Tab-separated table of C-alpha atoms in Angstrom:
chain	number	residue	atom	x	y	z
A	1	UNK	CA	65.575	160.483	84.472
A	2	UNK	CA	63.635	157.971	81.881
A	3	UNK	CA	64.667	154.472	81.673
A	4	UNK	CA	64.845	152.702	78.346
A	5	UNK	CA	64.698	149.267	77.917
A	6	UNK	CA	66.437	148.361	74.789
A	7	UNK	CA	65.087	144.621	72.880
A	8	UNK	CA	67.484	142.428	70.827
A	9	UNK	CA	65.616	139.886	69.452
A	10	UNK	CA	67.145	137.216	66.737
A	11	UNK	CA	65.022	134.996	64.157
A	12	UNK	CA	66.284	131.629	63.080
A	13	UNK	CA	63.941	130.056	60.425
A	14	UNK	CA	63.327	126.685	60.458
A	15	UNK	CA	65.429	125.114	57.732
A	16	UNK	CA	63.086	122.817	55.000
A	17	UNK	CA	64.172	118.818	54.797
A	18	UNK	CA	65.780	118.671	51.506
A	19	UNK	CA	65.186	114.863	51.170
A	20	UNK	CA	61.046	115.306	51.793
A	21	UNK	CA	59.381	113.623	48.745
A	22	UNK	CA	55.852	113.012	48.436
A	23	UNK	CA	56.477	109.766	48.914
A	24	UNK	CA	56.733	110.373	52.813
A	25	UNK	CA	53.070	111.300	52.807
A	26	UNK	CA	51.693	108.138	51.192
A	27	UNK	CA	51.198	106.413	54.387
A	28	UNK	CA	49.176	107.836	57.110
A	29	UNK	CA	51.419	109.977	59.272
A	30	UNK	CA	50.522	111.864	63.183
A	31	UNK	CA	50.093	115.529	62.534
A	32	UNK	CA	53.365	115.612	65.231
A	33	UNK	CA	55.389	113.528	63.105
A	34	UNK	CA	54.904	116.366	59.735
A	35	UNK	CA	56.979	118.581	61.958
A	36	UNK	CA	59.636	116.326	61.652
A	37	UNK	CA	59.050	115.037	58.022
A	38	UNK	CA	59.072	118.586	56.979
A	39	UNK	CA	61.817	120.302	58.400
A	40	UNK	CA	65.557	119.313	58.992
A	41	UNK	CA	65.916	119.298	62.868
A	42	UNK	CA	69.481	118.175	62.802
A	43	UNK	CA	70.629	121.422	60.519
A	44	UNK	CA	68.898	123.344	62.565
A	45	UNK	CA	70.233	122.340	65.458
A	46	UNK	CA	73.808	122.594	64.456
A	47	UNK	CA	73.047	126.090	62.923
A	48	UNK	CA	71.810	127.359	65.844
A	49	UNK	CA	74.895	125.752	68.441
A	50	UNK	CA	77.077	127.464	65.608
A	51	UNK	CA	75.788	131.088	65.853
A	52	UNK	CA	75.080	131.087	69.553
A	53	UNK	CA	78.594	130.675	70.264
């Protein structure tokens, strides 16, 4: 008898930072610290607990 293997897999987009302004970018910045100017970590993180309940 053949096995099968079936795949669920589940993509969560990173959610943009609604309160980014150009502004952020005037003074010299870590390419680490875009990440975090660019996106909104702590909607993404409640999103996600939310779903994966």
């Amino acid at each position: 008898m053949t096995d099968i293997c079936l795949i669920f897999e589940v993509h969560q987009p990173f959610r943009l930072n609604r309160k980014f302004s150009g502004e952020l970018l005037s003074s010299p910045r870590r390419s680490e610290d875009l990440f975090e100017l660019y996106f909104d970590l702590d909607l993404n993180r409640r999103i996600f607990d939310r779903i994966s309940r």
